Amino acid sequence: APLAALPQPVTGVLSTLAVINFTVAVFNLAPAFPLDGGRVLRAALWHWRRDLKEATFISSRIGRGFGIALMILGVIAFLRGNFIGGMWWFLIGLFVRGAASSSYQQLVLKDMVEGQPVRRFMRSEPVTVAPSLSIAEWVDEYVYRHHYKMYPVVDGPRLLGFVTVDSLKGLRREDWSSKKVAD
């Protein structure tokens, strides 16, 4: 059916959706990583310089700059009275800036661990606690000594669960000696 034959509310919604989609598509083509345009820029830099890490670094710096520019535009719009639009520009800029930084850090981390055996990063004998241990003993002998946030609770070879440092939040300190890890 031709668009003109549809009722006006339907054509209004469809034309608004078309404008929104077109705007998102154009925005996504900005040469700022991690947007699609930034990915194209990274691919071109990678082809030109033959170094993925450098290409990602450059395109993520441009992406962070683009994010900061959006944040500045958001502040300006907010100060001019466009509170909701300014807030959106600021939040989108914050997201783009954070995503650009994370993308480069992810690549660096991947390069560091790629090809390394898992045993290099993990303990073969994890620090475990017994369910009969008091909370006070657990804190003194394990938390203060090992500084982990979570400890597996085992009874012989059987895993019963885990205990976390966060579980101390709801427990009064004077109850630590009377309560057990199993509690």
mmCIF file of N, CA, C and O in Angstrom, residues 3-101:
data_model
loop_
_atom_site.group_PDB
_atom_site.id
_atom_site.type_symbol
_atom_site.label_atom_id
_atom_site.label_comp_id
_atom_site.label_asym_id
_atom_site.label_seq_id
_atom_site.Cartn_x
_atom_site.Cartn_y
_atom_site.Cartn_z
ATOM 1 N N LEU A 3 2.262 4.887 0.850
ATOM 2 C CA LEU A 3 2.334 5.575 2.137
ATOM 3 C C LEU A 3 1.205 6.574 2.305
ATOM 4 O O LEU A 3 0.669 6.736 3.402
ATOM 5 N N ALA A 4 0.763 7.207 1.204
ATOM 6 C CA ALA A 4 -0.299 8.210 1.284
ATOM 7 C C ALA A 4 -1.644 7.582 1.643
ATOM 8 O O ALA A 4 -2.530 8.254 2.161
ATOM 9 N N ALA A 5 -1.822 6.282 1.380
ATOM 10 C CA ALA A 5 -3.101 5.623 1.661
ATOM 11 C C ALA A 5 -3.248 5.259 3.138
ATOM 12 O O ALA A 5 -4.339 4.944 3.578
ATOM 13 N N LEU A 6 -2.151 5.326 3.902
ATOM 14 C CA LEU A 6 -2.211 4.987 5.321
ATOM 15 C C LEU A 6 -2.784 6.154 6.118
ATOM 16 O O LEU A 6 -2.649 7.314 5.719
ATOM 17 N N PRO A 7 -3.391 5.884 7.255
ATOM 18 C CA PRO A 7 -3.925 6.967 8.091
ATOM 19 C C PRO A 7 -2.799 7.894 8.569
ATOM 20 O O PRO A 7 -1.653 7.475 8.719
ATOM 21 N N GLN A 8 -3.135 9.134 8.825
ATOM 22 C CA GLN A 8 -2.147 10.151 9.195
ATOM 23 C C GLN A 8 -1.336 9.776 10.444
ATOM 24 O O GLN A 8 -0.124 9.975 10.448
ATOM 25 N N PRO A 9 -1.944 9.218 11.520
ATOM 26 C CA PRO A 9 -1.129 8.834 12.680
ATOM 27 C C PRO A 9 -0.065 7.794 12.338
ATOM 28 O O PRO A 9 1.055 7.853 12.834
ATOM 29 N N VAL A 10 -0.394 6.864 11.458
ATOM 30 C CA VAL A 10 0.564 5.830 11.067
ATOM 31 C C VAL A 10 1.702 6.450 10.265
ATOM 32 O O VAL A 10 2.880 6.155 10.505
ATOM 33 N N THR A 11 1.387 7.311 9.307
ATOM 34 C CA THR A 11 2.444 7.959 8.519
ATOM 35 C C THR A 11 3.293 8.870 9.400
ATOM 36 O O THR A 11 4.498 8.975 9.188
ATOM 37 N N GLY A 12 2.663 9.494 10.397
ATOM 38 C CA GLY A 12 3.426 10.337 11.328
ATOM 39 C C GLY A 12 4.441 9.535 12.106
ATOM 40 O O GLY A 12 5.606 9.934 12.244
ATOM 41 N N VAL A 13 4.015 8.385 12.621
ATOM 42 C CA VAL A 13 4.916 7.517 13.381
ATOM 43 C C VAL A 13 6.021 6.978 12.477
ATOM 44 O O VAL A 13 7.205 6.978 12.840
ATOM 45 N N LEU A 14 5.656 6.529 11.276
ATOM 46 C CA LEU A 14 6.651 5.975 10.348
ATOM 47 C C LEU A 14 7.677 7.029 9.922
ATOM 48 O O LEU A 14 8.874 6.746 9.853
ATOM 49 N N SER A 15 7.229 8.241 9.657
ATOM 50 C CA SER A 15 8.176 9.283 9.248
ATOM 51 C C SER A 15 9.072 9.687 10.418
ATOM 52 O O SER A 15 10.271 9.931 10.221
ATOM 53 N N THR A 16 8.534 9.723 11.626
ATOM 54 C CA THR A 16 9.369 10.020 12.796
ATOM 55 C C THR A 16 10.405 8.932 13.013
ATOM 56 O O THR A 16 11.579 9.227 13.272
ATOM 57 N N LEU A 17 9.994 7.668 12.880
ATOM 58 C CA LEU A 17 10.956 6.564 12.999
ATOM 59 C C LEU A 17 12.022 6.627 11.918
ATOM 60 O O LEU A 17 13.191 6.337 12.171
ATOM 61 N N ALA A 18 11.639 7.005 10.717
ATOM 62 C CA ALA A 18 12.603 7.126 9.628
ATOM 63 C C ALA A 18 13.631 8.217 9.931
ATOM 64 O O ALA A 18 14.840 8.022 9.717
ATOM 65 N N VAL A 19 13.177 9.347 10.438
ATOM 66 C CA VAL A 19 14.100 10.442 10.790
ATOM 67 C C VAL A 19 15.040 10.008 11.909
ATOM 68 O O VAL A 19 16.251 10.268 11.858
ATOM 69 N N ILE A 20 14.493 9.332 12.918
ATOM 70 C CA ILE A 20 15.329 8.863 14.035
ATOM 71 C C ILE A 20 16.372 7.870 13.537
ATOM 72 O O ILE A 20 17.559 7.969 13.875
ATOM 73 N N ASN A 21 15.972 6.911 12.720
ATOM 74 C CA ASN A 21 16.915 5.917 12.191
ATOM 75 C C ASN A 21 17.990 6.564 11.329
ATOM 76 O O ASN A 21 19.160 6.189 11.397
ATOM 77 N N PHE A 22 17.596 7.522 10.506
ATOM 78 C CA PHE A 22 18.569 8.218 9.663
ATOM 79 C C PHE A 22 19.561 8.983 10.538
ATOM 80 O O PHE A 22 20.775 8.961 10.288
ATOM 81 N N THR A 23 19.074 9.656 11.570
ATOM 82 C CA THR A 23 19.942 10.412 12.473
ATOM 83 C C THR A 23 20.928 9.491 13.186
ATOM 84 O O THR A 23 22.120 9.801 13.290
ATOM 85 N N VAL A 24 20.436 8.355 13.672
ATOM 86 C CA VAL A 24 21.316 7.386 14.345
ATOM 87 C C VAL A 24 22.363 6.850 13.364
ATOM 88 O O VAL A 24 23.539 6.716 13.712
ATOM 89 N N ALA A 25 21.956 6.579 12.131
ATOM 90 C CA ALA A 25 22.898 6.073 11.129
ATOM 91 C C ALA A 25 23.993 7.093 10.833
ATOM 92 O O ALA A 25 25.176 6.739 10.771
ATOM 93 N N VAL A 26 23.614 8.349 10.664
ATOM 94 C CA VAL A 26 24.609 9.398 10.393
ATOM 95 C C VAL A 26 25.531 9.573 11.598
ATOM 96 O O VAL A 26 26.748 9.667 11.461
ATOM 97 N N PHE A 27 24.959 9.605 12.803
ATOM 98 C CA PHE A 27 25.759 9.732 14.025
ATOM 99 C C PHE A 27 26.741 8.579 14.137
ATOM 100 O O PHE A 27 27.903 8.769 14.493
ATOM 101 N N ASN A 28 26.293 7.364 13.834
ATOM 102 C CA ASN A 28 27.128 6.173 13.952
ATOM 103 C C ASN A 28 28.287 6.175 12.952
ATOM 104 O O ASN A 28 29.263 5.471 13.135
ATOM 105 N N LEU A 29 28.187 6.983 11.908
ATOM 106 C CA LEU A 29 29.269 7.065 10.917
ATOM 107 C C LEU A 29 30.361 8.056 11.309
ATOM 108 O O LEU A 29 31.353 8.184 10.602
ATOM 109 N N ALA A 30 30.202 8.735 12.440
ATOM 110 C CA ALA A 30 31.252 9.649 12.908
ATOM 111 C C ALA A 30 32.532 8.846 13.101
ATOM 112 O O ALA A 30 32.506 7.737 13.648
ATOM 113 N N PRO A 31 33.678 9.377 12.665
ATOM 114 C CA PRO A 31 34.936 8.615 12.761
ATOM 115 C C PRO A 31 35.487 8.591 14.184
ATOM 116 O O PRO A 31 36.605 9.022 14.448
ATOM 117 N N ALA A 32 34.679 8.130 15.113
ATOM 118 C CA ALA A 32 35.064 8.068 16.518
ATOM 119 C C ALA A 32 34.845 6.652 17.029
ATOM 120 O O ALA A 32 33.718 6.175 17.059
ATOM 121 N N PHE A 33 35.920 5.999 17.376
ATOM 122 C CA PHE A 33 35.849 4.640 17.892
ATOM 123 C C PHE A 33 35.133 4.659 19.230
ATOM 124 O O PHE A 33 35.368 5.554 20.019
ATOM 125 N N PRO A 34 34.205 3.801 19.537
ATOM 126 C CA PRO A 34 33.864 2.533 18.921
ATOM 127 C C PRO A 34 32.663 2.596 17.978
ATOM 128 O O PRO A 34 32.094 1.566 17.645
ATOM 129 N N LEU A 35 32.253 3.774 17.545
ATOM 130 C CA LEU A 35 31.177 3.867 16.555
ATOM 131 C C LEU A 35 31.643 3.222 15.258
ATOM 132 O O LEU A 35 32.838 3.021 15.026
ATOM 133 N N ASP A 36 30.701 2.914 14.371
ATOM 134 C CA ASP A 36 31.056 2.233 13.122
ATOM 135 C C ASP A 36 32.040 3.038 12.289
ATOM 136 O O ASP A 36 32.954 2.482 11.688
ATOM 137 N N GLY A 37 31.861 4.354 12.241
ATOM 138 C CA GLY A 37 32.807 5.193 11.507
ATOM 139 C C GLY A 37 34.202 5.107 12.103
ATOM 140 O O GLY A 37 35.213 5.133 11.387
ATOM 141 N N GLY A 38 34.288 4.990 13.429
ATOM 142 C CA GLY A 38 35.575 4.819 14.095
ATOM 143 C C GLY A 38 36.200 3.473 13.791
ATOM 144 O O GLY A 38 37.418 3.341 13.701
ATOM 145 N N ARG A 39 35.364 2.465 13.624
ATOM 146 C CA ARG A 39 35.884 1.141 13.255
ATOM 147 C C ARG A 39 36.439 1.156 11.826
ATOM 148 O O ARG A 39 37.446 0.523 11.533
ATOM 149 N N VAL A 40 35.770 1.899 10.943
ATOM 150 C CA VAL A 40 36.287 2.057 9.576
ATOM 151 C C VAL A 40 37.626 2.806 9.619
ATOM 152 O O VAL A 40 38.582 2.425 8.937
ATOM 153 N N LEU A 41 37.695 3.860 10.432
ATOM 154 C CA LEU A 41 38.948 4.608 10.591
ATOM 155 C C LEU A 41 40.049 3.701 11.115
ATOM 156 O O LEU A 41 41.174 3.714 10.603
ATOM 157 N N ARG A 42 39.737 2.892 12.125
ATOM 158 C CA ARG A 42 40.739 1.973 12.679
ATOM 159 C C ARG A 42 41.213 0.991 11.613
ATOM 160 O O ARG A 42 42.409 0.704 11.499
ATOM 161 N N ALA A 43 40.282 0.469 10.818
ATOM 162 C CA ALA A 43 40.664 -0.473 9.759
ATOM 163 C C ALA A 43 41.580 0.197 8.738
ATOM 164 O O ALA A 43 42.564 -0.394 8.286
ATOM 165 N N ALA A 44 41.268 1.453 8.383
ATOM 166 C CA ALA A 44 42.113 2.177 7.428
ATOM 167 C C ALA A 44 43.496 2.435 8.020
ATOM 168 O O ALA A 44 44.521 2.261 7.335
ATOM 169 N N LEU A 45 43.547 2.849 9.279
ATOM 170 C CA LEU A 45 44.842 3.082 9.933
ATOM 171 C C LEU A 45 45.633 1.786 10.051
ATOM 172 O O LEU A 45 46.851 1.767 9.872
ATOM 173 N N TRP A 46 44.953 0.706 10.357
ATOM 174 C CA TRP A 46 45.601 -0.594 10.473
ATOM 175 C C TRP A 46 46.195 -1.005 9.126
ATOM 176 O O TRP A 46 47.319 -1.489 9.042
ATOM 177 N N HIS A 47 45.429 -0.792 8.053
ATOM 178 C CA HIS A 47 45.913 -1.113 6.717
ATOM 179 C C HIS A 47 47.116 -0.234 6.356
ATOM 180 O O HIS A 47 48.100 -0.725 5.796
ATOM 181 N N TRP A 48 47.033 1.028 6.708
ATOM 182 C CA TRP A 48 48.082 1.989 6.346
ATOM 183 C C TRP A 48 49.342 1.792 7.181
ATOM 184 O O TRP A 48 50.453 1.787 6.660
ATOM 185 N N ARG A 49 49.195 1.599 8.483
ATOM 186 C CA ARG A 49 50.354 1.522 9.386
ATOM 187 C C ARG A 49 50.778 0.092 9.711
ATOM 188 O O ARG A 49 51.830 -0.107 10.320
ATOM 189 N N ARG A 50 49.942 -0.877 9.410
ATOM 190 C CA ARG A 50 50.229 -2.299 9.662
ATOM 191 C C ARG A 50 50.426 -2.603 11.152
ATOM 192 O O ARG A 50 51.214 -3.462 11.521
ATOM 193 N N ASP A 51 49.708 -1.877 12.015
ATOM 194 C CA ASP A 51 49.829 -2.078 13.457
ATOM 195 C C ASP A 51 48.451 -1.864 14.098
ATOM 196 O O ASP A 51 47.993 -0.726 14.233
ATOM 197 N N LEU A 52 47.807 -2.974 14.479
ATOM 198 C CA LEU A 52 46.461 -2.901 15.050
ATOM 199 C C LEU A 52 46.443 -2.123 16.361
ATOM 200 O O LEU A 52 45.529 -1.343 16.613
ATOM 201 N N LYS A 53 47.466 -2.315 17.181
ATOM 202 C CA LYS A 53 47.507 -1.638 18.481
ATOM 203 C C LYS A 53 47.586 -0.122 18.303
ATOM 204 O O LYS A 53 46.857 0.632 18.952
ATOM 205 N N GLU A 54 48.434 0.327 17.407
ATOM 206 C CA GLU A 54 48.561 1.768 17.149
ATOM 207 C C GLU A 54 47.285 2.327 16.511
ATOM 208 O O GLU A 54 46.822 3.410 16.865
ATOM 209 N N ALA A 55 46.711 1.580 15.585
ATOM 210 C CA ALA A 55 45.472 2.020 14.937
ATOM 211 C C ALA A 55 44.343 2.130 15.959
ATOM 212 O O ALA A 55 43.564 3.095 15.939
ATOM 213 N N THR A 56 44.266 1.174 16.873
ATOM 214 C CA THR A 56 43.243 1.219 17.921
ATOM 215 C C THR A 56 43.510 2.379 18.868
ATOM 216 O O THR A 56 42.579 3.061 19.303
ATOM 217 N N PHE A 57 44.776 2.611 19.196
ATOM 218 C CA PHE A 57 45.131 3.714 20.087
ATOM 219 C C PHE A 57 44.696 5.054 19.489
ATOM 220 O O PHE A 57 44.043 5.863 20.144
ATOM 221 N N ILE A 58 45.026 5.274 18.217
ATOM 222 C CA ILE A 58 44.689 6.547 17.555
ATOM 223 C C ILE A 58 43.171 6.708 17.449
ATOM 224 O O ILE A 58 42.617 7.755 17.792
ATOM 225 N N SER A 59 42.493 5.677 16.973
ATOM 226 C CA SER A 59 41.041 5.797 16.798
ATOM 227 C C SER A 59 40.314 5.893 18.135
ATOM 228 O O SER A 59 39.297 6.581 18.247
ATOM 229 N N SER A 60 40.839 5.253 19.182
ATOM 230 C CA SER A 60 40.196 5.392 20.490
ATOM 231 C C SER A 60 40.447 6.773 21.082
ATOM 232 O O SER A 60 39.584 7.320 21.767
ATOM 233 N N ARG A 61 41.600 7.376 20.797
ATOM 234 C CA ARG A 61 41.849 8.761 21.247
ATOM 235 C C ARG A 61 40.877 9.715 20.558
ATOM 236 O O ARG A 61 40.345 10.627 21.193
ATOM 237 N N ILE A 62 40.639 9.507 19.284
ATOM 238 C CA ILE A 62 39.664 10.333 18.561
ATOM 239 C C ILE A 62 38.273 10.109 19.142
ATOM 240 O O ILE A 62 37.504 11.055 19.334
ATOM 241 N N GLY A 63 37.951 8.851 19.457
ATOM 242 C CA GLY A 63 36.660 8.533 20.068
ATOM 243 C C GLY A 63 36.492 9.202 21.422
ATOM 244 O O GLY A 63 35.422 9.735 21.742
ATOM 245 N N ARG A 64 37.556 9.193 22.236
ATOM 246 C CA ARG A 64 37.482 9.874 23.541
ATOM 247 C C ARG A 64 37.294 11.373 23.348
ATOM 248 O O ARG A 64 36.513 12.008 24.065
ATOM 249 N N GLY A 65 38.001 11.951 22.381
ATOM 250 C CA GLY A 65 37.837 13.374 22.096
ATOM 251 C C GLY A 65 36.426 13.697 21.636
ATOM 252 O O GLY A 65 35.842 14.710 22.044
ATOM 253 N N PHE A 66 35.880 12.829 20.808
ATOM 254 C CA PHE A 66 34.508 13.013 20.336
ATOM 255 C C PHE A 66 33.536 12.939 21.513
ATOM 256 O O PHE A 66 32.594 13.731 21.610
ATOM 257 N N GLY A 67 33.773 12.000 22.412
ATOM 258 C CA GLY A 67 32.936 11.877 23.600
ATOM 259 C C GLY A 67 33.013 13.125 24.469
ATOM 260 O O GLY A 67 31.989 13.608 24.967
ATOM 261 N N ILE A 68 34.195 13.663 24.641
ATOM 262 C CA ILE A 68 34.356 14.895 25.430
ATOM 263 C C ILE A 68 33.642 16.051 24.743
ATOM 264 O O ILE A 68 32.992 16.867 25.405
ATOM 265 N N ALA A 69 33.739 16.125 23.414
ATOM 266 C CA ALA A 69 33.045 17.187 22.673
ATOM 267 C C ALA A 69 31.530 17.079 22.877
ATOM 268 O O ALA A 69 30.848 18.098 23.079
ATOM 269 N N LEU A 70 30.998 15.859 22.846
ATOM 270 C CA LEU A 70 29.567 15.672 23.084
ATOM 271 C C LEU A 70 29.189 16.086 24.509
ATOM 272 O O LEU A 70 28.135 16.692 24.729
ATOM 273 N N MET A 71 30.055 15.789 25.452
ATOM 274 C CA MET A 71 29.789 16.182 26.837
ATOM 275 C C MET A 71 29.776 17.703 26.972
ATOM 276 O O MET A 71 28.911 18.266 27.661
ATOM 277 N N ILE A 72 30.705 18.370 26.310
ATOM 278 C CA ILE A 72 30.749 19.833 26.350
ATOM 279 C C ILE A 72 29.495 20.419 25.705
ATOM 280 O O ILE A 72 28.887 21.350 26.239
ATOM 281 N N LEU A 73 29.102 19.848 24.558
ATOM 282 C CA LEU A 73 27.862 20.299 23.914
ATOM 283 C C LEU A 73 26.663 20.087 24.827
ATOM 284 O O LEU A 73 25.746 20.913 24.863
ATOM 285 N N GLY A 74 26.668 18.997 25.556
ATOM 286 C CA GLY A 74 25.588 18.734 26.499
ATOM 287 C C GLY A 74 25.534 19.764 27.610
ATOM 288 O O GLY A 74 24.449 20.233 27.981
ATOM 289 N N VAL A 75 26.693 20.133 28.136
ATOM 290 C CA VAL A 75 26.734 21.160 29.191
ATOM 291 C C VAL A 75 26.239 22.495 28.645
ATOM 292 O O VAL A 75 25.451 23.194 29.291
ATOM 293 N N ILE A 76 26.676 22.838 27.435
ATOM 294 C CA ILE A 76 26.236 24.106 26.824
ATOM 295 C C ILE A 76 24.724 24.096 26.618
ATOM 296 O O ILE A 76 24.035 25.062 26.943
ATOM 297 N N ALA A 77 24.195 22.999 26.085
ATOM 298 C CA ALA A 77 22.742 22.898 25.877
ATOM 299 C C ALA A 77 22.005 22.983 27.208
ATOM 300 O O ALA A 77 20.969 23.644 27.311
ATOM 301 N N PHE A 78 22.538 22.350 28.228
ATOM 302 C CA PHE A 78 21.912 22.379 29.548
ATOM 303 C C PHE A 78 21.881 23.813 30.091
ATOM 304 O O PHE A 78 20.868 24.264 30.614
ATOM 305 N N LEU A 79 23.010 24.511 29.962
ATOM 306 C CA LEU A 79 23.086 25.886 30.457
ATOM 307 C C LEU A 79 22.188 26.845 29.669
ATOM 308 O O LEU A 79 21.762 27.870 30.200
ATOM 309 N N ARG A 80 21.903 26.502 28.433
ATOM 310 C CA ARG A 80 21.014 27.335 27.612
ATOM 311 C C ARG A 80 19.539 26.999 27.824
ATOM 312 O O ARG A 80 18.683 27.553 27.138
ATOM 313 N N GLY A 81 19.250 26.098 28.733
ATOM 314 C CA GLY A 81 17.864 25.792 29.059
ATOM 315 C C GLY A 81 17.329 24.507 28.477
ATOM 316 O O GLY A 81 16.210 24.110 28.779
ATOM 317 N N ASN A 82 18.091 23.833 27.624
ATOM 318 C CA ASN A 82 17.653 22.555 27.058
ATOM 319 C C ASN A 82 18.125 21.437 27.995
ATOM 320 O O ASN A 82 19.095 20.751 27.734
ATOM 321 N N PHE A 83 17.410 21.284 29.118
ATOM 322 C CA PHE A 83 17.867 20.386 30.162
ATOM 323 C C PHE A 83 17.905 18.924 29.726
ATOM 324 O O PHE A 83 18.908 18.244 29.920
ATOM 325 N N ILE A 84 16.828 18.452 29.124
ATOM 326 C CA ILE A 84 16.769 17.035 28.742
ATOM 327 C C ILE A 84 17.731 16.748 27.585
ATOM 328 O O ILE A 84 18.482 15.779 27.617
ATOM 329 N N GLY A 85 17.712 17.597 26.570
ATOM 330 C CA GLY A 85 18.643 17.402 25.447
ATOM 331 C C GLY A 85 20.096 17.486 25.906
ATOM 332 O O GLY A 85 20.941 16.686 25.493
ATOM 333 N N GLY A 86 20.401 18.448 26.764
ATOM 334 C CA GLY A 86 21.760 18.588 27.277
ATOM 335 C C GLY A 86 22.199 17.379 28.072
ATOM 336 O O GLY A 86 23.338 16.912 27.958
ATOM 337 N N MET A 87 21.265 16.862 28.869
ATOM 338 C CA MET A 87 21.577 15.670 29.641
ATOM 339 C C MET A 87 21.865 14.485 28.720
ATOM 340 O O MET A 87 22.803 13.718 28.946
ATOM 341 N N TRP A 88 21.055 14.338 27.658
ATOM 342 C CA TRP A 88 21.270 13.240 26.713
ATOM 343 C C TRP A 88 22.615 13.364 26.009
ATOM 344 O O TRP A 88 23.339 12.378 25.863
ATOM 345 N N TRP A 89 22.934 14.569 25.533
ATOM 346 C CA TRP A 89 24.224 14.757 24.867
ATOM 347 C C TRP A 89 25.368 14.407 25.820
ATOM 348 O O TRP A 89 26.344 13.759 25.442
ATOM 349 N N PHE A 90 25.249 14.860 27.063
ATOM 350 C CA PHE A 90 26.292 14.590 28.052
ATOM 351 C C PHE A 90 26.427 13.091 28.295
ATOM 352 O O PHE A 90 27.534 12.555 28.316
ATOM 353 N N LEU A 91 25.299 12.389 28.491
ATOM 354 C CA LEU A 91 25.344 10.953 28.756
ATOM 355 C C LEU A 91 25.870 10.154 27.563
ATOM 356 O O LEU A 91 26.633 9.202 27.736
ATOM 357 N N ILE A 92 25.475 10.545 26.359
ATOM 358 C CA ILE A 92 25.989 9.865 25.158
ATOM 359 C C ILE A 92 27.494 10.094 25.052
ATOM 360 O O ILE A 92 28.252 9.172 24.749
ATOM 361 N N GLY A 93 27.930 11.319 25.316
ATOM 362 C CA GLY A 93 29.367 11.614 25.298
ATOM 363 C C GLY A 93 30.124 10.814 26.342
ATOM 364 O O GLY A 93 31.215 10.299 26.082
ATOM 365 N N LEU A 94 29.545 10.696 27.521
ATOM 366 C CA LEU A 94 30.163 9.915 28.590
ATOM 367 C C LEU A 94 30.301 8.455 28.171
ATOM 368 O O LEU A 94 31.348 7.829 28.377
ATOM 369 N N PHE A 95 29.243 7.925 27.550
ATOM 370 C CA PHE A 95 29.280 6.541 27.075
ATOM 371 C C PHE A 95 30.337 6.353 25.985
ATOM 372 O O PHE A 95 31.128 5.405 26.038
ATOM 373 N N VAL A 96 30.365 7.246 24.990
ATOM 374 C CA VAL A 96 31.331 7.114 23.884
ATOM 375 C C VAL A 96 32.757 7.204 24.412
ATOM 376 O O VAL A 96 33.628 6.418 24.037
ATOM 377 N N ARG A 97 32.996 8.148 25.312
ATOM 378 C CA ARG A 97 34.340 8.319 25.886
ATOM 379 C C ARG A 97 34.763 7.061 26.646
ATOM 380 O O ARG A 97 35.870 6.560 26.476
ATOM 381 N N GLY A 98 33.869 6.528 27.478
ATOM 382 C CA GLY A 98 34.190 5.329 28.237
ATOM 383 C C GLY A 98 34.386 4.113 27.356
ATOM 384 O O GLY A 98 35.305 3.317 27.574
ATOM 385 N N ALA A 99 33.546 3.970 26.354
ATOM 386 C CA ALA A 99 33.664 2.818 25.448
ATOM 387 C C ALA A 99 34.948 2.888 24.633
ATOM 388 O O ALA A 99 35.583 1.862 24.378
ATOM 389 N N ALA A 100 35.350 4.084 24.227
ATOM 390 C CA ALA A 100 36.599 4.239 23.471
ATOM 391 C C ALA A 100 37.792 3.852 24.334
ATOM 392 O O ALA A 100 38.690 3.131 23.880
ATOM 393 N N SER A 101 37.805 4.300 25.574
ATOM 394 C CA SER A 101 38.906 3.953 26.483
ATOM 395 C C SER A 101 38.944 2.455 26.745
ATOM 396 O O SER A 101 40.015 1.836 26.720
#
